[in-house]
PDB file of C-alpha atoms and ligand atoms in Angstrom:
ATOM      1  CA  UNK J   1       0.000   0.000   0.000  1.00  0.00           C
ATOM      2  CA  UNK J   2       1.292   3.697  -0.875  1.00  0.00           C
ATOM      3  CA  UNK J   3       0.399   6.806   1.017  1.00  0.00           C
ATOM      4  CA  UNK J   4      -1.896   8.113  -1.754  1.00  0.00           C
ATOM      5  CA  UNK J   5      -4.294   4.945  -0.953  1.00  0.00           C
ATOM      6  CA  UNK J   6      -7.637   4.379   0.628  1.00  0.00           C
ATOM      7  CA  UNK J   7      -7.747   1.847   2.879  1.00  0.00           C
ATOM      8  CA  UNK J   8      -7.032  -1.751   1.342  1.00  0.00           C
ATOM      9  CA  UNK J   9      -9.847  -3.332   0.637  1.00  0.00           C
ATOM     10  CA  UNK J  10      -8.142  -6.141  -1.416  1.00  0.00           C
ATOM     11  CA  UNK J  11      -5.092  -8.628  -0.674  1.00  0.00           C
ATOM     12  CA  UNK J  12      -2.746  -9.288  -3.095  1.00  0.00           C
ATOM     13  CA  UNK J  13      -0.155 -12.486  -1.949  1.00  0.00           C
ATOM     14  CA  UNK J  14       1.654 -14.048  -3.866  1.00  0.00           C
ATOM     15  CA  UNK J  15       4.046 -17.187  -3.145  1.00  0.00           C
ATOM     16  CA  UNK J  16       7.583 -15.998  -4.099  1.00  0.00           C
ATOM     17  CA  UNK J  17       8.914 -12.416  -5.697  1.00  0.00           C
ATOM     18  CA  UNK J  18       9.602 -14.021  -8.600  1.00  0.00           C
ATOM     19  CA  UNK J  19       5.776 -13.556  -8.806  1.00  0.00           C
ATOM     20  CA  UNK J  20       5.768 -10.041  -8.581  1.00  0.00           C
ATOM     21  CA  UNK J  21       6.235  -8.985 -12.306  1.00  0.00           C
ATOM     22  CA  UNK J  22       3.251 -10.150 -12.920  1.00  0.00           C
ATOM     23  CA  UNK J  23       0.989  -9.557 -10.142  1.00  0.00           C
ATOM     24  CA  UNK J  24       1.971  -5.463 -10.623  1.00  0.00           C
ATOM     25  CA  UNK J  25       0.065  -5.853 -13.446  1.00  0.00           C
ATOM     26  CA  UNK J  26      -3.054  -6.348 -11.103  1.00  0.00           C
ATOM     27  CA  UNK J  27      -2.088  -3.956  -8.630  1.00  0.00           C
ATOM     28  CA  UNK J  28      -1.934  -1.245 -11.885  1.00  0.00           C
ATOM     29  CA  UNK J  29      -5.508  -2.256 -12.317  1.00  0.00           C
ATOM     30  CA  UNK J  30      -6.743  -1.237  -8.669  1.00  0.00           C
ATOM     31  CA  UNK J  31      -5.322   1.425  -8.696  1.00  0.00           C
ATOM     32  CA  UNK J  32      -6.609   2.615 -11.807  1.00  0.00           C
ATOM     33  CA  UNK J  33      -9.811   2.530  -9.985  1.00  0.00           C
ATOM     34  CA  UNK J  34      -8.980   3.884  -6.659  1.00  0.00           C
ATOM     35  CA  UNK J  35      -9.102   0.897  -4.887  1.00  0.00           C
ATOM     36  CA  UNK J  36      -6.631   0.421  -1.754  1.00  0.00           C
ATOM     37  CA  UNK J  37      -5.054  -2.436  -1.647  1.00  0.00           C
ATOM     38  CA  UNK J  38      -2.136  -4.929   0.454  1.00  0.00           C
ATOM     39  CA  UNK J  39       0.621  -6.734  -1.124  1.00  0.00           C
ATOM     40  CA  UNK J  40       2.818  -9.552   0.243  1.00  0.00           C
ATOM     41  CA  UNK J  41       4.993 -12.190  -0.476  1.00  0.00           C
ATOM     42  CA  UNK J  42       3.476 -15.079   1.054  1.00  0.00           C
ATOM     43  CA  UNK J  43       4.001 -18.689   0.382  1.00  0.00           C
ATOM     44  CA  UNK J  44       2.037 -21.645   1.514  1.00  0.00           C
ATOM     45  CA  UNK J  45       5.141 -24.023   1.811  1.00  0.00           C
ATOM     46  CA  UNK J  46       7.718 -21.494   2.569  1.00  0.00           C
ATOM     47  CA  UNK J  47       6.592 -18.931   4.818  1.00  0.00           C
ATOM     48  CA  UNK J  48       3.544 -20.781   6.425  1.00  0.00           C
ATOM     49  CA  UNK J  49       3.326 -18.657   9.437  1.00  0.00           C
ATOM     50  CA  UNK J  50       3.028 -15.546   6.958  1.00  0.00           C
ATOM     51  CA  UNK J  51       0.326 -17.314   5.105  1.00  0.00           C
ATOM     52  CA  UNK J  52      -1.527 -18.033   8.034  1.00  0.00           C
ATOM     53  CA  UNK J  53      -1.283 -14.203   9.595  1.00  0.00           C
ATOM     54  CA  UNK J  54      -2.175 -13.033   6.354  1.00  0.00           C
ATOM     55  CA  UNK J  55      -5.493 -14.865   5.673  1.00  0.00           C
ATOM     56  CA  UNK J  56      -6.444 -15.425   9.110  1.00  0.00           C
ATOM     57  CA  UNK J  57      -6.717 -11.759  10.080  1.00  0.00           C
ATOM     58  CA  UNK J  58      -7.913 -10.200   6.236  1.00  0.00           C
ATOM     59  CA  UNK J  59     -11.570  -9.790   6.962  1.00  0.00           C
ATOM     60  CA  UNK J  60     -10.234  -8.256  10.448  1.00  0.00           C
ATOM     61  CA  UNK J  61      -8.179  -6.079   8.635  1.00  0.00           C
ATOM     62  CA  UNK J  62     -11.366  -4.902   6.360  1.00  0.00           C
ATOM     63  CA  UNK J  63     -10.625  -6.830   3.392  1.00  0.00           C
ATOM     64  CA  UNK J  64     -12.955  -7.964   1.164  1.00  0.00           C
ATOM     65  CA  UNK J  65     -11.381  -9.782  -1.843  1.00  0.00           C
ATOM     66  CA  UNK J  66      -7.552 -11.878  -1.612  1.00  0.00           C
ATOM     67  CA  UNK J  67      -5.855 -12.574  -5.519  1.00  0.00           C
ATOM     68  CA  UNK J  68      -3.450 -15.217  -4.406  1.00  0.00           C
ATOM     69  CA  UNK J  69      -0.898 -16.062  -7.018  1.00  0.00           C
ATOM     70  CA  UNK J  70       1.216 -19.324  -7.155  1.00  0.00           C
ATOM     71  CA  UNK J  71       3.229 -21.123  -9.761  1.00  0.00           C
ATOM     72  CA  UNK J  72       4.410 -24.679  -9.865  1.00  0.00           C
ATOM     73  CA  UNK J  73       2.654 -27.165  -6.843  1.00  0.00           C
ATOM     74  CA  UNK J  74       0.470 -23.964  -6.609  1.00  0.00           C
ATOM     75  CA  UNK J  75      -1.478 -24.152  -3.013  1.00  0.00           C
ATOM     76  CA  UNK J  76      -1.338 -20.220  -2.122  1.00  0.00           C
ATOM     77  CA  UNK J  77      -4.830 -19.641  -3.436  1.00  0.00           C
ATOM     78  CA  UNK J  78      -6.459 -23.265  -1.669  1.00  0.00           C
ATOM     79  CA  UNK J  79      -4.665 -22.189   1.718  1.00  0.00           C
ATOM     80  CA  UNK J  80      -5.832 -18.849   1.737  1.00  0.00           C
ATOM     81  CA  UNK J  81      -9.752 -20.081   1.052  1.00  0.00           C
ATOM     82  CA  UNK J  82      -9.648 -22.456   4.351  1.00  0.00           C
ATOM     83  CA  UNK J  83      -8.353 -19.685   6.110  1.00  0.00           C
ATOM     84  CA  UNK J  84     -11.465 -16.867   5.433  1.00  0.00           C
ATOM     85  CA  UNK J  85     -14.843 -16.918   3.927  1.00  0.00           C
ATOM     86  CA  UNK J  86     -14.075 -13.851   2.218  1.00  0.00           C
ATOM     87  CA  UNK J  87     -13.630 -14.566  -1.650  1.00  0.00           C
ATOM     88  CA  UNK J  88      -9.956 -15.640  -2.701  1.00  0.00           C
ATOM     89  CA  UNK J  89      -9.354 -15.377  -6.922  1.00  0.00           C
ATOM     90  CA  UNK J  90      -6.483 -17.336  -7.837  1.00  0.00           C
ATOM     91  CA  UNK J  91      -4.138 -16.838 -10.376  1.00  0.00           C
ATOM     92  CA  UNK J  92      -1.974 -19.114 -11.717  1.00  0.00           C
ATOM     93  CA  UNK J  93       1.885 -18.318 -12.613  1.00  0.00           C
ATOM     94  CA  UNK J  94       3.551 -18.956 -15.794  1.00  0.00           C
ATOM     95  CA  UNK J  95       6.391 -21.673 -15.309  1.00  0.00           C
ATOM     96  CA  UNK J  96       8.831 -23.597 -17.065  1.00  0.00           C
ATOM     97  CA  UNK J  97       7.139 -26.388 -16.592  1.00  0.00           C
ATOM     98  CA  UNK J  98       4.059 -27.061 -18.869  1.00  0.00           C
ATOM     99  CA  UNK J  99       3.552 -22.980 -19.396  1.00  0.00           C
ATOM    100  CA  UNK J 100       1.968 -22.945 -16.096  1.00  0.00           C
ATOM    101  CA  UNK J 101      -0.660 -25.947 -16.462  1.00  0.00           C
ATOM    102  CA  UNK J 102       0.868 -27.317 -13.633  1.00  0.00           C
ATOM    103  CA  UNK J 103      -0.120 -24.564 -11.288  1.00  0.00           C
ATOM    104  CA  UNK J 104      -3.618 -23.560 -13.099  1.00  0.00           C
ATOM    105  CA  UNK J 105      -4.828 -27.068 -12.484  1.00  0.00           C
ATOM    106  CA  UNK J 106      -3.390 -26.935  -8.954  1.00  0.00           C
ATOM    107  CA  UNK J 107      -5.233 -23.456  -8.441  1.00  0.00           C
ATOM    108  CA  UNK J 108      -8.420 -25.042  -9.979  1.00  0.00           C
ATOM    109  CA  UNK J 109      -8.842 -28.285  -8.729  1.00  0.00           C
ATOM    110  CA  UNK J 110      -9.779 -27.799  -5.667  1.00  0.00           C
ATOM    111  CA  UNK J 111     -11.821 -30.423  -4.211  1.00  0.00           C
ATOM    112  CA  UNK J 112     -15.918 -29.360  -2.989  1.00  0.00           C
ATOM    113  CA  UNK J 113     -16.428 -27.560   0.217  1.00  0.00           C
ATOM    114  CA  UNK J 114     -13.356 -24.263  -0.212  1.00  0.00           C
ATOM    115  CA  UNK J 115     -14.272 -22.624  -3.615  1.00  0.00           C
ATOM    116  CA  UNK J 116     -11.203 -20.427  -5.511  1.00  0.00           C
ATOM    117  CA  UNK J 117     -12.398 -18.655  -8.219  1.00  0.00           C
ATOM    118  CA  UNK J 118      -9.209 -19.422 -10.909  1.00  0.00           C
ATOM    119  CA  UNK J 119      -8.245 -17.243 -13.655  1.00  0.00           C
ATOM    120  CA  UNK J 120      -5.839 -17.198 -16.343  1.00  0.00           C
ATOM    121  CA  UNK J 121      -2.328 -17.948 -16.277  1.00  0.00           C
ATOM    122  CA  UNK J 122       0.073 -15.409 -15.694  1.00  0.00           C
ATOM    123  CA  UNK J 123      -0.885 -11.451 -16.831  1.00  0.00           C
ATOM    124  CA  UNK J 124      -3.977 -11.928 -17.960  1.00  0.00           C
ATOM    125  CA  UNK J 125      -4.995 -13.568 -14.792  1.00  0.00           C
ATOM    126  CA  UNK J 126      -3.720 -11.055 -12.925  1.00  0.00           C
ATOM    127  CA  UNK J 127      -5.590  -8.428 -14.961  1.00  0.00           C
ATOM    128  CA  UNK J 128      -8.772 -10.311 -14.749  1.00  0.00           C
ATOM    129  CA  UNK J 129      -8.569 -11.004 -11.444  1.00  0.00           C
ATOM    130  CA  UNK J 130      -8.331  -7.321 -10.407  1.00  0.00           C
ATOM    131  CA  UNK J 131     -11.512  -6.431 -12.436  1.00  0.00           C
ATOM    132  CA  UNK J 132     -13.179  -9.686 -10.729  1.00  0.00           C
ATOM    133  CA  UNK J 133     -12.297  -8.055  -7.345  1.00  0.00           C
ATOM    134  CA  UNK J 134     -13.337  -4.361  -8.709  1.00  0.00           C
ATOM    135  CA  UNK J 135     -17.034  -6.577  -9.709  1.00  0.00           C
ATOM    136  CA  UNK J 136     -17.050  -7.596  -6.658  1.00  0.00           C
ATOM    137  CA  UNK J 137     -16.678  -4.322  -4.708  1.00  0.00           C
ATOM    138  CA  UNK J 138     -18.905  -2.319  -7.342  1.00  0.00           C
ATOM    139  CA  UNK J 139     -22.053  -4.686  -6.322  1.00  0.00           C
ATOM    140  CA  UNK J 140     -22.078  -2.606  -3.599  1.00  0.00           C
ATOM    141  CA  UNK J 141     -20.939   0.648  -4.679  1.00  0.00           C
ATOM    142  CA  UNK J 142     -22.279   2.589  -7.617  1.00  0.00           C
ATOM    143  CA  UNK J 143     -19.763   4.901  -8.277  1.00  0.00           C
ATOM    144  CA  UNK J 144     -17.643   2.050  -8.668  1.00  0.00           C
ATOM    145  CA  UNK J 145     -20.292   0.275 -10.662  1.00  0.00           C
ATOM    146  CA  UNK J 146     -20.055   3.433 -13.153  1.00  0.00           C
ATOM    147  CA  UNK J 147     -16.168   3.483 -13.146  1.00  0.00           C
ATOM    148  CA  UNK J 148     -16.486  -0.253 -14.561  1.00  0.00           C
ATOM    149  CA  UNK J 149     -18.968   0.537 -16.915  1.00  0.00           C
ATOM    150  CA  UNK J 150     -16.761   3.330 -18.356  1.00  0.00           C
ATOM    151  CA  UNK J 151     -13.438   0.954 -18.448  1.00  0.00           C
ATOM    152  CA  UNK J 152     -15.098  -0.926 -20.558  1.00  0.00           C
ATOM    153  CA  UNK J 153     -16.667   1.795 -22.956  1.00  0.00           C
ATOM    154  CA  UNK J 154     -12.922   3.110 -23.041  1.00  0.00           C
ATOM    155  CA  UNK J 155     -11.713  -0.565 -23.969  1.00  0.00           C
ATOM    156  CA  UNK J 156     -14.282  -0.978 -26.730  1.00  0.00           C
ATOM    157  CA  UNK J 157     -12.756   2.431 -27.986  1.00  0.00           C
ATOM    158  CA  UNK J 158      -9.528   1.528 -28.491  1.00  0.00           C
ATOM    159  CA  UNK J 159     -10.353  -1.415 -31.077  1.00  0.00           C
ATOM    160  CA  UNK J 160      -9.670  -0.433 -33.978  1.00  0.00           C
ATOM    161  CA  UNK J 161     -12.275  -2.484 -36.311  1.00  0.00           C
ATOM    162  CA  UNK J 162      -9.929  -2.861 -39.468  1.00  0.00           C
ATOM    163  CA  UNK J 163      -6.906  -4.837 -38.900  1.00  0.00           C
ATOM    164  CA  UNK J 164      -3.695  -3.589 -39.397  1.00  0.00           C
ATOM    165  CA  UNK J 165      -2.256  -3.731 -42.990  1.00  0.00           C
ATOM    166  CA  UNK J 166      -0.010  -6.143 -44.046  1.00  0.00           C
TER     167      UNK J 166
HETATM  168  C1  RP5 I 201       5.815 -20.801  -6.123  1.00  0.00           C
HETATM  169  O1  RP5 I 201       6.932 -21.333  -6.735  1.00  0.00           O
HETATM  170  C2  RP5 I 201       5.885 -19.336  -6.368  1.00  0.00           C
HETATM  171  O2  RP5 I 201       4.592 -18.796  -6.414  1.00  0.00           O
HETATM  172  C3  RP5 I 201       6.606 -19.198  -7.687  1.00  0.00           C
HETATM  173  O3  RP5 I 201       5.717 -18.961  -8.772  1.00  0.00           O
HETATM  174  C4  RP5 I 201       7.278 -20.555  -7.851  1.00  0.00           C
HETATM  175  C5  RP5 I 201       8.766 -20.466  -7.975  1.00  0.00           C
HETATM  176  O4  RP5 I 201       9.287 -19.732  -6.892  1.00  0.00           O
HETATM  177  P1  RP5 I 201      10.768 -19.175  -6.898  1.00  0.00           P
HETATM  178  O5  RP5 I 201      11.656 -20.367  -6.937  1.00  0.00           O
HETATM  179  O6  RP5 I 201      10.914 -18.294  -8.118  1.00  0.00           O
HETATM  180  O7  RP5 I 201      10.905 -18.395  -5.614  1.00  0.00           O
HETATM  181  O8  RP5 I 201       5.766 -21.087  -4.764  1.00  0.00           O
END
């Protein structure tokens, strides 16, 4: 979180800083819509006691959304959903294993009873994920709401319907 923020209202973790590259790219989005958010390194095998603090105490803490981002034997996103009720997205990172199949199917296979919502691998994940979490937060806030509706008026915009030449 930077000075200039409201107070976070969505968790970003993520299992190594090798992760971080990417998971920027959904911090970028947040605060393109003036949302406050946390950010931590945070692994499930590595720094378990982290982990723990961090989902244990988010709705505490006042938030309402977690992205958790893993790569490989991916298990940030599963350990942060038995921690809170509070909705965790995962994202799955690109590896050099399998492009990242390995963690997306760890991230989505998680068995019935503690739901994560998984998105794609890698960026666009991470981008989707932080307009999942801005969804979430604009169901009950219409300024927000409008903000979402006009990102994606701008984004229709900027397609250009003839392709560029050869
Ligand atoms: C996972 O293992 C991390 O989320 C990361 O994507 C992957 C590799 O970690 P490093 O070896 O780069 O720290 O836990």
């Amino acid at each position: 979180m930077n000075e200039n923020q409201t107070k976070p209202l969505v968790g970003i973790v993520m299992g190594s800083a090798s992760d971080a590259p990417t998971m920027h790219k959904a911090a970028q989005v947040l605060e393109e819509f003036g949302i406050g958010y946390e950010m931590k390194v945070c692994s499930a095998h590595r720094t378990p006691q982290r982990a723990h603090e961090f989902g244990a105490g988010a709705q505490e803490r006042g938030l309402k959304v977690i992205i958790a981002a893993a790569g490989m034997a991916a298990h940030l996103a599963g350990v942060m959903a038995s921690l809170t009720t509070i909705p965790i997205l995962g994202v799955p990172m690109d590896g050099k294993v399998m492009g990242g199949l390995d963690a997306l199917l760890s991230t989505v296979q998680m068995p019935k009873g503690i739901p994560v919502a998984t998105f794609a691998v890698g960026n666009h994940g991470a981008v989707n994920a932080a307009l999942f979490a801005v969804s979430i937060l604009a169901s009950s806030d219409p300024q927000l709401a409008q903000k979402l509706v006009d990102y994606r008026k701008a984004q229709t915009a900027m397609i250009d319907e003839n392709p560029p030449a050869a």
